[in-house]
Coordinates of C-alpha atoms in Angstrom, one line a residue:
X175 CA 42.6 27.9 4.0
X176 CA 43.0 24.2 3.3
X177 CA 40.3 22.1 1.6
X178 CA 39.6 20.2 4.8
X179 CA 39.0 23.4 6.8
X180 CA 36.9 24.8 3.9
X181 CA 34.7 21.7 3.9
X182 CA 34.2 21.7 7.6
X183 CA 33.4 25.4 7.6
X184 CA 31.0 25.0 4.7
X185 CA 29.2 22.1 6.4
X186 CA 28.9 24.1 9.6
X187 CA 27.4 27.0 7.8
X188 CA 24.9 24.9 5.8
X189 CA 23.9 22.6 8.7
X190 CA 20.4 24.0 8.8
X191 CA 19.9 22.8 5.2
X192 CA 21.3 19.4 5.9
X193 CA 19.6 18.3 9.1
X194 CA 16.4 16.8 7.7
X195 CA 18.3 15.4 4.7
X196 CA 20.7 13.8 7.3
X197 CA 17.8 12.4 9.3
X198 CA 16.2 10.9 6.2
X199 CA 19.4 9.2 5.2
X200 CA 19.9 7.8 8.7
X201 CA 16.3 6.5 8.7
X202 CA 16.6 4.9 5.3
X203 CA 20.0 3.3 6.1
X204 CA 18.6 2.0 9.4
X205 CA 15.6 0.4 7.8
X206 CA 17.7 -1.2 5.1
X207 CA 20.1 -2.6 7.7
X208 CA 17.2 -4.0 9.7
X209 CA 15.8 -5.6 6.6
X210 CA 19.1 -7.2 5.8
X211 CA 19.6 -8.3 9.4
X212 CA 16.2 -10.1 9.4
X213 CA 16.7 -11.4 5.9
X214 CA 20.1 -13.1 6.9
X215 CA 19.1 -14.3 10.3
X216 CA 18.9 -18.1 10.0
X217 CA 16.6 -18.6 12.9
X218 CA 14.0 -16.3 11.5
X219 CA 14.3 -17.9 8.0
X220 CA 13.9 -21.4 9.4
X221 CA 11.0 -20.4 11.5
X222 CA 8.8 -19.2 8.6
X223 CA 10.2 -20.9 5.4
X224 CA 7.7 -23.7 5.7
X225 CA 4.8 -21.4 5.1
X226 CA 6.1 -18.6 2.9
X227 CA 9.1 -17.6 0.8
X228 CA 10.5 -15.3 3.5
X229 CA 13.9 -14.6 1.9
X230 CA 12.5 -13.7 -1.5
X231 CA 9.9 -11.3 0.0
X232 CA 12.6 -9.5 1.9
X233 CA 14.9 -9.3 -1.1
X234 CA 12.2 -7.7 -3.2
X235 CA 11.5 -5.2 -0.3
X236 CA 15.2 -4.5 0.0
X237 CA 15.4 -3.7 -3.8
X238 CA 12.5 -1.3 -3.5
X239 CA 14.0 0.3 -0.5
X240 CA 17.3 0.9 -2.4
X241 CA 15.5 2.4 -5.4
X242 CA 13.4 4.7 -3.2
X243 CA 16.5 5.8 -1.3
X244 CA 18.5 6.5 -4.4
X245 CA 15.8 8.5 -6.1
X246 CA 15.1 10.5 -2.9
X247 CA 18.8 11.2 -2.4
X248 CA 19.4 12.3 -6.0
X249 CA 16.4 14.7 -5.8
X250 CA 17.6 16.1 -2.4
X251 CA 21.1 16.5 -3.8
X252 CA 19.9 18.5 -6.8
X253 CA 18.0 20.9 -4.5
X254 CA 21.0 21.4 -2.3
X255 CA 23.3 22.0 -5.2
X256 CA 20.9 24.6 -6.6
X257 CA 20.7 26.4 -3.2
X258 CA 24.5 26.6 -3.2
X259 CA 24.8 27.6 -6.8
X260 CA 26.0 31.1 -6.1
X261 CA 28.7 29.7 -3.7
X262 CA 29.8 27.3 -6.5
X263 CA 29.9 30.3 -9.0
X264 CA 32.0 32.4 -6.6
X265 CA 34.6 29.6 -6.3
X266 CA 34.9 29.5 -10.1
X267 CA 34.9 33.3 -10.4
X268 CA 38.0 33.6 -8.2
X269 CA 39.8 31.1 -10.4
X270 CA 39.1 27.7 -8.8
X271 CA 38.6 24.9 -11.3
X272 CA 35.4 22.9 -11.7
X273 CA 37.3 19.8 -10.7
X274 CA 38.3 21.5 -7.4
X275 CA 34.7 22.6 -6.8
X276 CA 33.3 19.1 -7.6
X277 CA 35.9 17.5 -5.3
X278 CA 34.9 19.8 -2.4
X279 CA 31.2 19.1 -2.8
X280 CA 31.9 15.3 -3.1
X281 CA 34.0 15.5 0.1
X282 CA 31.1 17.2 1.9
X283 CA 28.6 14.6 0.7
X284 CA 31.0 11.8 1.6
X285 CA 31.5 13.1 5.1
X286 CA 27.8 13.6 5.5
X287 CA 27.1 10.1 4.1
X288 CA 29.6 8.4 6.4
X289 CA 28.0 10.1 9.3
X290 CA 24.6 9.0 8.2
X291 CA 26.0 5.4 7.6
X292 CA 27.5 5.1 11.1
X293 CA 24.5 6.6 12.7
X294 CA 22.1 4.5 10.7
X295 CA 24.0 1.3 11.6
X296 CA 24.0 2.2 15.2
X297 CA 20.3 3.0 15.2
X298 CA 19.5 -0.1 13.1
X299 CA 21.4 -2.3 15.6
X300 CA 19.4 -0.8 18.5
X301 CA 16.1 -1.2 16.7
X302 CA 16.6 -4.6 15.1
X303 CA 15.4 -6.3 18.3
X304 CA 12.2 -4.2 18.4
X305 CA 11.4 -4.8 14.7
X306 CA 12.0 -8.5 15.2
X307 CA 9.6 -8.6 18.1
X308 CA 7.1 -6.6 16.0
X309 CA 7.6 -9.0 13.1
X310 CA 7.1 -12.1 15.3
X311 CA 4.0 -10.5 16.9
X312 CA 2.5 -9.7 13.5
X313 CA 3.0 -13.4 12.5
X314 CA 1.3 -14.6 15.6
X315 CA 4.3 -16.6 16.7
X316 CA 5.3 -17.2 20.3
X317 CA 8.9 -18.5 19.9
X318 CA 11.7 -16.7 21.7
X319 CA 14.4 -15.7 19.2
X320 CA 17.8 -14.1 19.9
X321 CA 18.9 -11.8 17.2
X322 CA 22.7 -11.5 16.7
X323 CA 24.7 -8.9 14.7
X324 CA 24.8 -9.9 11.1
X325 CA 28.1 -9.3 9.2
X326 CA 26.3 -10.1 5.9
X327 CA 23.8 -7.4 6.6
X328 CA 26.6 -4.9 7.4
X329 CA 28.4 -5.7 4.1
X330 CA 25.1 -5.3 2.1
X331 CA 24.4 -2.0 3.8
X332 CA 27.9 -0.7 3.1
X333 CA 27.6 -1.9 -0.6
X334 CA 24.3 0.0 -0.9
X335 CA 25.8 3.1 0.7
X336 CA 28.8 2.9 -1.7
X337 CA 26.4 2.7 -4.7
X338 CA 24.5 5.7 -3.4
X339 CA 27.7 7.7 -2.9
X340 CA 28.8 6.9 -6.5
X341 CA 25.5 7.9 -7.9
X342 CA 25.4 11.3 -6.1
X343 CA 29.1 11.9 -6.9
X344 CA 28.3 11.5 -10.6
X345 CA 25.3 13.8 -10.2
X346 CA 27.5 16.5 -8.6
X347 CA 30.2 16.2 -11.3
X348 CA 27.6 16.4 -14.0
X349 CA 25.9 19.4 -12.5
X350 CA 29.1 21.4 -11.9
X351 CA 30.6 20.7 -15.3
X352 CA 27.5 21.5 -17.4
X353 CA 26.6 24.7 -15.5
X354 CA 27.9 28.1 -16.7
X355 CA 28.6 31.0 -14.4
X356 CA 25.5 32.8 -15.5
X357 CA 23.3 29.8 -14.8
X358 CA 24.9 29.4 -11.4
X359 CA 24.3 33.0 -10.3
X360 CA 20.7 33.0 -11.6
X361 CA 19.7 29.5 -10.4
X362 CA 18.2 30.8 -7.1
X363 CA 16.3 33.6 -8.9
X364 CA 14.8 31.6 -11.8
X365 CA 11.0 31.4 -11.8
X366 CA 8.8 29.5 -14.2
X367 CA 7.2 31.8 -16.7
X368 CA 3.4 31.9 -16.9
X369 CA 2.4 29.9 -20.0
X370 CA 0.5 32.1 -22.4
X371 CA -2.5 30.2 -23.8
X372 CA -5.9 31.3 -25.0
X373 CA -8.7 30.8 -22.6
X374 CA -10.3 28.2 -24.8
X375 CA -7.1 26.0 -25.0
X376 CA -6.5 26.3 -21.3
X377 CA -10.1 25.3 -20.6
X378 CA -9.9 22.4 -23.0
X379 CA -6.6 21.1 -21.4
X380 CA -8.0 21.7 -17.9
X381 CA -11.2 19.7 -18.6
X382 CA -9.1 17.0 -20.4
X383 CA -7.1 16.5 -17.2
X384 CA -10.2 15.9 -15.2
X385 CA -11.7 13.7 -17.9
X386 CA -8.6 11.5 -18.1
X387 CA -8.8 10.9 -14.3
X388 CA -12.5 10.1 -14.6
X389 CA -11.8 7.7 -17.5
X390 CA -9.2 5.9 -15.5
X391 CA -11.6 5.6 -12.6
X392 CA -14.3 4.2 -14.9
X393 CA -11.9 1.7 -16.5
X394 CA -10.9 0.5 -13.1
X395 CA -14.4 -0.9 -12.5
X396 CA -13.8 -3.4 -15.3
X397 CA -10.6 -4.9 -13.8
X398 CA -12.4 -7.4 -11.6
X399 CA -14.9 -8.5 -14.4
X400 CA -12.2 -8.8 -17.1
X401 CA -9.6 -10.8 -15.4
X402 CA -8.1 -11.9 -18.8
X403 CA -7.3 -8.3 -19.6
X404 CA -5.9 -7.4 -16.2
X405 CA -2.5 -6.2 -17.4
X406 CA -4.0 -4.2 -20.3
X407 CA -6.6 -2.6 -18.2
X408 CA -4.0 -1.8 -15.5
X409 CA -1.8 0.0 -18.0
X410 CA -4.8 2.0 -19.3
X411 CA -5.9 3.0 -15.8
X412 CA -2.4 4.0 -14.6
X413 CA -1.4 5.9 -17.8
X414 CA -4.8 7.7 -17.9
X415 CA -4.7 8.6 -14.2
X416 CA -1.1 9.7 -14.1
X417 CA -1.5 11.9 -17.3
X418 CA -4.7 13.3 -16.0
X419 CA -3.0 14.2 -12.6
X420 CA -0.2 15.9 -14.4
X421 CA -2.6 18.0 -16.5
X422 CA -4.5 18.9 -13.3
X423 CA -1.4 20.4 -11.8
X424 CA 0.2 21.7 -15.0
X425 CA -2.9 23.2 -16.7
X426 CA -6.2 22.8 -14.8
X427 CA -5.1 24.6 -11.6
X428 CA -3.1 27.2 -13.6
X429 CA -6.2 28.0 -15.6
X430 CA -8.3 28.3 -12.5
X431 CA -5.8 30.6 -10.9
X432 CA -5.7 32.7 -14.1
X433 CA -9.4 33.0 -14.1
X434 CA -9.3 34.0 -10.4
X435 CA -6.7 36.7 -11.2
X436 CA -8.7 38.1 -14.1
X437 CA -11.8 38.4 -11.9
X438 CA -9.7 40.4 -9.4
X439 CA -8.4 42.7 -12.1
X440 CA -4.9 42.3 -10.8
X441 CA -5.9 43.5 -7.3
X442 CA -5.0 40.3 -5.4
X443 CA -4.3 41.8 -2.0
X444 CA -1.7 40.7 0.5
X445 CA -3.0 37.2 1.2
X446 CA -3.4 36.2 -2.5
X447 CA -0.1 37.9 -3.4
X448 CA 1.7 35.6 -1.0
X449 CA -0.2 32.5 -2.1
X450 CA -1.8 32.7 -5.6
X451 CA 0.9 34.7 -7.3
X452 CA 3.9 32.5 -6.3
X453 CA 2.0 29.5 -7.4
X454 CA 1.2 30.9 -10.8
X455 CA 4.9 31.7 -11.4
X456 CA 6.0 28.3 -10.2
X457 CA 3.2 26.0 -11.3
X458 CA 5.2 24.6 -14.2
X459 CA 7.9 23.4 -11.9
X460 CA 5.4 22.3 -9.3
X461 CA 3.5 20.1 -11.8
X462 CA 6.2 17.4 -12.0
X463 CA 6.9 17.1 -8.3
X464 CA 3.3 17.4 -7.3
X465 CA 2.3 14.7 -9.8
X466 CA 5.0 12.3 -8.4
X467 CA 4.0 13.1 -4.8
X468 CA 0.3 12.5 -5.6
X469 CA 1.0 9.2 -7.3
X470 CA 3.4 8.0 -4.6
X471 CA 0.8 9.1 -1.9
X472 CA -1.9 7.0 -3.7
X473 CA 0.4 4.0 -4.0
X474 CA 1.5 4.3 -0.3
X475 CA -2.1 4.6 1.0
X476 CA -3.3 1.8 -1.2
X477 CA -0.4 -0.5 -0.2
X478 CA -0.7 0.1 3.5
X479 CA -4.5 0.1 3.6
X480 CA -4.9 -3.1 1.5
X481 CA -2.2 -5.0 3.5
X482 CA -3.6 -3.9 6.8
X483 CA -7.2 -4.8 5.7
X484 CA -6.0 -8.3 4.8
X485 CA -4.3 -8.7 8.1
X486 CA -7.1 -7.1 10.1
X487 CA -9.8 -9.3 8.6
X488 CA -7.8 -12.5 8.6
X489 CA -9.8 -14.4 11.2
X490 CA -13.2 -13.2 9.7
X491 CA -12.2 -14.1 6.1
X492 CA -10.9 -17.6 7.2
X493 CA -14.1 -18.2 9.2
X494 CA -16.3 -17.3 6.2
X495 CA -14.3 -19.8 4.1
X496 CA -14.2 -22.5 6.8
X497 CA -17.3 -22.3 9.0
X498 CA -16.3 -25.5 10.9
X499 CA -13.1 -26.0 13.0
X500 CA -12.8 -29.6 11.6
X501 CA -14.6 -31.3 8.8
X502 CA -14.1 -34.7 7.1
X503 CA -15.9 -36.4 4.2
X504 CA -17.0 -40.0 4.4
X505 CA -14.5 -40.7 7.2
X506 CA -16.6 -41.9 10.1
X507 CA -13.8 -44.0 11.6
X508 CA -11.3 -41.1 11.6
X509 CA -14.0 -38.8 13.0
X510 CA -14.6 -41.2 15.9
X511 CA -10.8 -41.4 16.6
X512 CA -10.6 -37.6 16.5
X513 CA -13.5 -37.3 18.9
X514 CA -12.0 -39.8 21.3
X515 CA -8.6 -38.0 21.3
X516 CA -10.3 -34.7 21.9
X517 CA -12.2 -36.2 24.9
X518 CA -8.9 -37.6 26.3
X519 CA -7.4 -34.1 26.2
X520 CA -10.6 -32.8 27.9
X521 CA -11.3 -30.5 25.0
X522 CA -14.9 -29.6 24.8
X523 CA -16.5 -29.7 21.3
X524 CA -19.7 -30.2 19.4
X525 CA -19.9 -32.8 16.7
X526 CA -22.5 -33.0 14.0
X527 CA -23.3 -35.3 11.0
X528 CA -24.4 -33.6 7.8
X529 CA -25.7 -35.2 4.6
X530 CA -24.8 -33.9 1.2
X531 CA -25.0 -34.8 -2.5
X532 CA -22.1 -34.2 -4.9
X533 CA -23.3 -34.2 -8.5
X534 CA -22.3 -32.9 -12.0
X535 CA -24.5 -30.0 -13.1
X536 CA -24.6 -27.1 -15.5
X537 CA -25.1 -23.4 -14.9
X538 CA -27.9 -22.1 -17.1
X539 CA -28.6 -18.4 -17.7
X540 CA -32.4 -17.9 -17.5
X541 CA -32.4 -14.9 -19.8
X542 CA -30.4 -16.5 -22.6
X543 CA -31.3 -20.1 -22.1
X544 CA -27.8 -21.2 -23.0
X545 CA -25.2 -23.2 -21.0
X546 CA -22.7 -21.2 -19.0
X547 CA -20.4 -23.8 -17.6
X548 CA -20.2 -27.3 -16.2
X549 CA -19.3 -27.8 -12.5
X550 CA -19.4 -30.3 -9.7
X551 CA -21.9 -29.2 -7.0
X552 CA -22.4 -29.9 -3.3
X553 CA -26.0 -29.8 -2.1
X554 CA -26.7 -29.2 1.6
X555 CA -29.8 -29.0 3.7
X556 CA -30.5 -25.6 5.4
X557 CA -32.2 -27.3 8.4
X558 CA -29.2 -29.6 9.0
X559 CA -26.8 -26.6 8.8
X560 CA -28.9 -24.7 11.4
X561 CA -28.7 -27.7 13.7
X562 CA -24.9 -27.7 13.3
X563 CA -24.9 -24.1 14.5
X564 CA -24.7 -22.0 11.3
X565 CA -26.8 -18.9 10.9
X566 CA -28.2 -19.5 7.4
X567 CA -31.4 -18.6 5.6
X568 CA -33.8 -21.3 4.6
X569 CA -34.5 -21.1 0.8
X570 CA -38.0 -21.4 -0.7
X571 CA -39.1 -24.8 -2.0
X572 CA -37.3 -25.7 -5.3
X573 CA -34.8 -22.9 -4.8
X574 CA -31.2 -22.7 -3.7
X575 CA -28.7 -20.2 -2.3
X576 CA -25.2 -20.2 -3.8
X577 CA -22.3 -20.0 -1.3
X578 CA -18.8 -19.1 -2.4
X579 CA -16.2 -16.9 -0.7
X580 CA -14.0 -16.8 -3.8
X581 CA -16.6 -16.2 -6.4
X582 CA -15.6 -12.6 -7.1
X583 CA -11.9 -13.4 -7.1
X584 CA -12.4 -16.3 -9.5
X585 CA -14.5 -14.1 -11.8
X586 CA -17.7 -16.1 -11.3
X587 CA -20.9 -14.3 -12.4
X588 CA -22.9 -13.5 -9.3
X589 CA -26.0 -12.1 -10.9
X590 CA -29.0 -14.2 -10.0
X591 CA -31.5 -15.9 -10.5
X592 CA -30.2 -18.7 -12.7
X593 CA -30.7 -22.4 -12.9
X594 CA -28.5 -25.4 -12.2
X595 CA -29.4 -28.4 -14.4
X596 CA -28.7 -32.0 -13.5
X597 CA -29.9 -35.4 -14.7
X598 CA -32.4 -37.3 -12.6
X599 CA -33.9 -40.8 -13.1
X600 CA -36.1 -40.1 -16.0
X601 CA -35.4 -36.5 -17.1
X602 CA -33.3 -33.4 -16.8
X603 CA -34.3 -31.3 -13.8
X604 CA -33.2 -27.9 -12.5
X605 CA -32.8 -26.0 -9.3
X606 CA -33.3 -22.3 -9.4
X607 CA -30.5 -20.5 -7.6
X608 CA -32.2 -17.4 -6.2
X609 CA -29.3 -15.5 -4.6
X610 CA -25.6 -15.5 -3.8
X611 CA -23.7 -15.3 -0.4
X612 CA -20.1 -14.4 -0.1
X613 CA -19.4 -17.1 2.4
X614 CA -19.3 -20.9 2.7
X615 CA -21.6 -23.4 4.4
X616 CA -18.8 -26.1 4.3
X617 CA -15.0 -25.8 4.6
X618 CA -13.6 -24.7 1.2
X619 CA -11.2 -27.7 0.9
X620 CA -14.0 -29.9 -0.3
X621 CA -14.6 -30.2 -4.0
X622 CA -17.8 -28.7 -5.5
X623 CA -19.9 -25.5 -5.7
X624 CA -21.9 -25.2 -2.5
X625 CA -25.7 -24.9 -2.8
X626 CA -28.0 -24.7 0.1
X627 CA -31.7 -25.9 -0.2
X628 CA -34.5 -26.6 2.2
X629 CA -34.7 -30.1 3.8
X630 CA -37.8 -30.9 1.6
X631 CA -36.0 -29.9 -1.6
X632 CA -32.9 -31.8 -0.5
X633 CA -34.9 -35.0 -0.1
X634 CA -36.8 -34.5 -3.3
X635 CA -33.6 -34.1 -5.3
X636 CA -32.0 -37.1 -3.6
X637 CA -35.0 -39.3 -4.4
X638 CA -35.1 -38.2 -8.0
X639 CA -31.4 -39.1 -8.5
X640 CA -29.9 -42.5 -9.0
X641 CA -26.4 -43.0 -7.7
X642 CA -23.9 -43.3 -10.5
X643 CA -20.5 -42.0 -11.5
X644 CA -21.7 -38.4 -11.7
X645 CA -23.5 -38.5 -8.3
X646 CA -22.4 -39.3 -4.8
X647 CA -24.1 -39.5 -1.4
X648 CA -21.8 -38.0 1.2
X649 CA -21.7 -37.8 5.0
X650 CA -19.7 -35.0 6.5
X651 CA -18.5 -35.2 10.1
X652 CA -18.0 -31.6 11.4
X653 CA -16.6 -30.3 14.7
X654 CA -16.9 -27.0 16.5
X655 CA -14.7 -26.3 19.5
X656 CA -16.3 -24.7 22.5
X657 CA -13.1 -23.2 23.9
X658 CA -11.1 -21.5 21.2
X659 CA -8.1 -21.3 23.6
X660 CA -7.6 -25.0 23.0
X661 CA -7.5 -24.6 19.2
X662 CA -3.7 -25.2 18.9
X663 CA -3.9 -28.5 20.8
X664 CA -7.0 -29.6 18.9
X665 CA -5.5 -28.8 15.6
X666 CA -2.5 -31.0 16.4
X667 CA -4.8 -33.9 17.2
X668 CA -6.7 -33.4 14.0
X669 CA -3.5 -33.4 11.9
X670 CA -2.2 -36.6 13.6
X671 CA -5.3 -38.5 12.3
X672 CA -5.2 -37.1 8.8
X673 CA -2.9 -38.5 6.1
X674 CA -0.3 -36.1 4.9
X675 CA -1.6 -36.2 1.3
X676 CA -5.3 -35.9 2.2
X677 CA -5.3 -32.2 1.4
X678 CA -7.6 -31.5 4.3
X679 CA -6.9 -28.8 6.8
X680 CA -8.6 -27.3 9.8
X681 CA -9.6 -23.7 10.6
X682 CA -6.8 -23.0 13.1
X683 CA -4.1 -24.2 10.6
X684 CA -5.6 -22.1 7.8
X685 CA -5.9 -19.1 10.1
X686 CA -2.2 -19.4 11.2
X687 CA -1.0 -19.7 7.6
X688 CA -3.0 -16.6 6.5
X689 CA -1.9 -14.6 9.6
X690 CA 1.8 -15.3 8.8
X691 CA 1.3 -14.4 5.1
X692 CA -0.5 -11.2 5.7
X693 CA 1.7 -10.4 8.8
X694 CA 4.8 -10.5 6.5
X695 CA 2.9 -8.4 3.9
X696 CA 1.9 -5.6 6.4
X697 CA 5.4 -5.6 7.9
X698 CA 7.0 -5.0 4.5
X699 CA 4.3 -2.6 3.4
X700 CA 4.5 -0.6 6.6
X701 CA 8.2 -0.1 6.4
X702 CA 8.1 0.7 2.7
X703 CA 5.2 3.1 3.4
X704 CA 7.3 4.9 6.0
X705 CA 10.1 5.4 3.4
X706 CA 7.6 6.6 0.8
X707 CA 6.0 9.2 3.0
X708 CA 9.4 10.3 4.4
X709 CA 10.7 10.7 0.8
X710 CA 7.6 12.6 -0.5
X711 CA 7.3 14.8 2.6
X712 CA 11.0 15.6 2.6
X713 CA 10.9 16.5 -1.2
X714 CA 8.1 18.9 -0.6
X715 CA 9.9 20.3 2.5
X716 CA 13.2 20.8 0.6
X717 CA 11.4 22.4 -2.3
X718 CA 9.6 24.9 -0.1
X719 CA 12.8 25.6 1.8
X720 CA 14.4 26.7 -1.4
X721 CA 11.4 28.9 -2.4
X722 CA 11.4 30.5 1.1
X723 CA 15.1 31.5 0.6
X724 CA 14.4 32.8 -2.8
X725 CA 11.4 34.9 -1.6
X726 CA 13.3 36.3 1.5
X727 CA 13.9 39.6 -0.2
X728 CA 10.1 39.9 -0.9
X729 CA 9.3 39.4 2.7
X730 CA 11.9 42.0 3.7
X731 CA 10.3 44.6 1.4
X732 CA 6.8 43.8 2.8
X733 CA 8.0 44.2 6.4
X734 CA 9.7 47.5 5.5
X735 CA 6.4 48.7 4.1
X736 CA 4.8 47.9 7.5
X737 CA 3.1 44.6 7.0
X738 CA 2.8 42.5 10.1
X739 CA 4.3 39.0 10.4
X740 CA 1.0 37.4 11.3
X741 CA -0.7 38.9 8.3
X742 CA 2.1 37.7 6.0
X743 CA 1.9 34.2 7.5
X744 CA -1.8 33.9 6.7
X745 CA -0.9 34.2 2.9
X746 CA 2.0 31.8 3.3
X747 CA -0.1 29.3 5.1
X748 CA -2.7 29.4 2.2
X749 CA 0.1 28.6 -0.2
X750 CA 1.4 25.7 1.9
X751 CA -2.1 24.3 2.3
X752 CA -2.4 24.2 -1.5
X753 CA 1.0 22.7 -2.0
X754 CA 0.5 19.9 0.6
X755 CA -3.3 19.3 0.7
X756 CA -4.1 19.3 -3.0
X757 CA -1.7 16.3 -3.8
X758 CA -2.9 14.6 -0.6
X759 CA -6.6 15.0 -1.5
X760 CA -6.1 13.8 -5.1
X761 CA -3.9 10.9 -3.8
X762 CA -6.7 9.9 -1.3
X763 CA -9.2 9.8 -4.2
X764 CA -6.9 7.7 -6.3
X765 CA -6.3 5.4 -3.4
X766 CA -10.1 5.0 -2.8
X767 CA -10.7 3.8 -6.3
X768 CA -7.7 1.5 -6.2
X769 CA -8.9 0.0 -2.9
X770 CA -12.3 -0.5 -4.4
X771 CA -10.7 -2.8 -6.9
X772 CA -8.6 -4.5 -4.3
X773 CA -11.7 -5.1 -2.1
X774 CA -12.5 -8.2 -4.1
X775 CA -9.6 -9.9 -2.2
X776 CA -11.4 -9.4 1.2
X777 CA -14.8 -10.6 2.1
X778 CA -15.0 -8.7 5.4
X779 CA -15.4 -5.0 5.8
X780 CA -12.3 -2.9 5.0
X781 CA -13.7 0.4 6.4
X782 CA -11.9 0.4 9.8
X783 CA -8.4 -0.6 8.6
X784 CA -8.7 1.9 5.7
X785 CA -9.6 4.8 8.0
X786 CA -6.8 3.9 10.4
X787 CA -4.3 3.7 7.6
X788 CA -5.4 7.0 6.0
X789 CA -5.5 8.9 9.3
X790 CA -2.0 7.7 10.2
X791 CA -0.7 8.7 6.8
X792 CA -2.4 12.1 6.9
X793 CA -1.0 12.9 10.3
X794 CA 2.6 12.0 9.3
X795 CA 2.2 13.9 6.0
X796 CA 0.9 17.0 7.7
X797 CA 3.8 17.0 10.1
X798 CA 6.0 18.1 7.1
X799 CA 3.5 20.8 6.3
X800 CA 3.8 22.1 9.9
X801 CA 7.6 22.0 9.7
X802 CA 7.5 23.9 6.4
X803 CA 5.2 26.6 7.9
X804 CA 7.6 27.0 10.8
X805 CA 10.5 27.3 8.5
X806 CA 8.7 30.0 6.5
X807 CA 8.0 31.9 9.8
X808 CA 11.7 31.9 10.7
X809 CA 12.5 33.2 7.3
X810 CA 10.0 36.0 7.6
X811 CA 11.1 36.9 11.1
X812 CA 14.8 37.0 10.0
X813 CA 14.1 39.0 6.8
X814 CA 14.7 42.3 8.7

């Protein structure tokens, strides 16, 4: 038999082991080709380069995609080599050299890889248009773009595939040459030995794992407050949480299972024998993979949920930062021209004139009586804001409400009350700031910390001040559009009457810029998230496929003793629920604390996008659990 025939026969025989691996490679290659196609499409680049660094973003995403694909492929290759270890050993036993065996395996992987490459390119070409339309829709653009086949994207994809093939070939050669015949024949029958520890040591290590995770969660609450120590705190949180997760799987759960077995006095019964016992013997090997899957799950859920939350709440967040569609400061002539142009275009709007005071002041902590920081402040009247259409609370006389949508991000202390000191005609006066609101009463582009007071307090402060270099009386002209469908036209009119260096923007422009930025973010996060979940789910599936094959003789014995398939499957399902749900549950908890830290980026509610993201992730993840259970059922049915 020639090598070519042997390779074809071997691939046909092992096709059931390769189908999901083949699908995963096609999916990864397709996504990378789509990324490269969009990255190299000049029309798309020219469309968005004015507002974001599109090319760099896709290059970073492409690198991450390559790394994920390489790691996943190497892990899957190691599992397949282990499953075929006896076949490799037989080849060597009959006198074939290790070089010959390595060459056959590399040929198989090359043929499989070429098939995945061609299929991936074909699928990627078909789906490129769909992803382009999705991308344009996420960015809120209406331009019609024709996507052409990219030769540069093809070359990049082939280069990535070649690197992947070289890496797996080196892995195959290394595995074949370093393995002895004894190791090859025992590879499928090796189980992790139960670690013998005293109950006290196991308990201490188990509690330590939980404690490290709790410590990481606790330290994450300081990340927002201690912005200067961001990198240091992130390293502490990540290292503590990852180490704690590893100990949870390696020791804590093993200790709990050991305690459970002792209470049963060894009488585990059928269900526990098919679930608890295999886990105890394999927990050491499971610890590494389950830790990686838990961390990757947490990262994926956090990445997708946060990016979707930013995109989902874009309009709300921008509106909180820019309550008026247009606003200009001491520009009455320009405001009149804008109003006239809007009327000429038959755009309905409401225009209001607001008085304000900009002054230099000092935050003063009431408890300590010491200076906090000097700032410029903008003082507004609550009654005037209500007349302009804002729903704001009227402060008590002599008090103010502090408005700032970026206070938490900028690390501003938001505990109140505290005073704002300023100089008046004869003495130093102060306004007591009674509370804080995570929104603005004037568009954020204007300089100064925004304070809202009652009309009486506003006039009192104004009368007590004399206009000098540190104080300025201002008049804001603000506009609110009645028909938001005319926002694009109105925004163009506003921009025409503003100088290019005025650093003044309108609500619609700010909204479009944010929508494009977060649209790109969620597009990249969504595709990377799919690759992450595909990789983690496939790794678990491959690992459980291997264990099912190794335990086939056990299932044959149980069926010969008269046990029913349905009874055996109940124990197997318990095991799979543990293997899949425990990492998922811990990953969800990790993600919840990470999202709590990330919530400072978003003023609006994150609950809806987080729930949607988590539900979508859980459904896709559990699909692999269902596939694994079905595979086990086929193994049990075929055991006799």
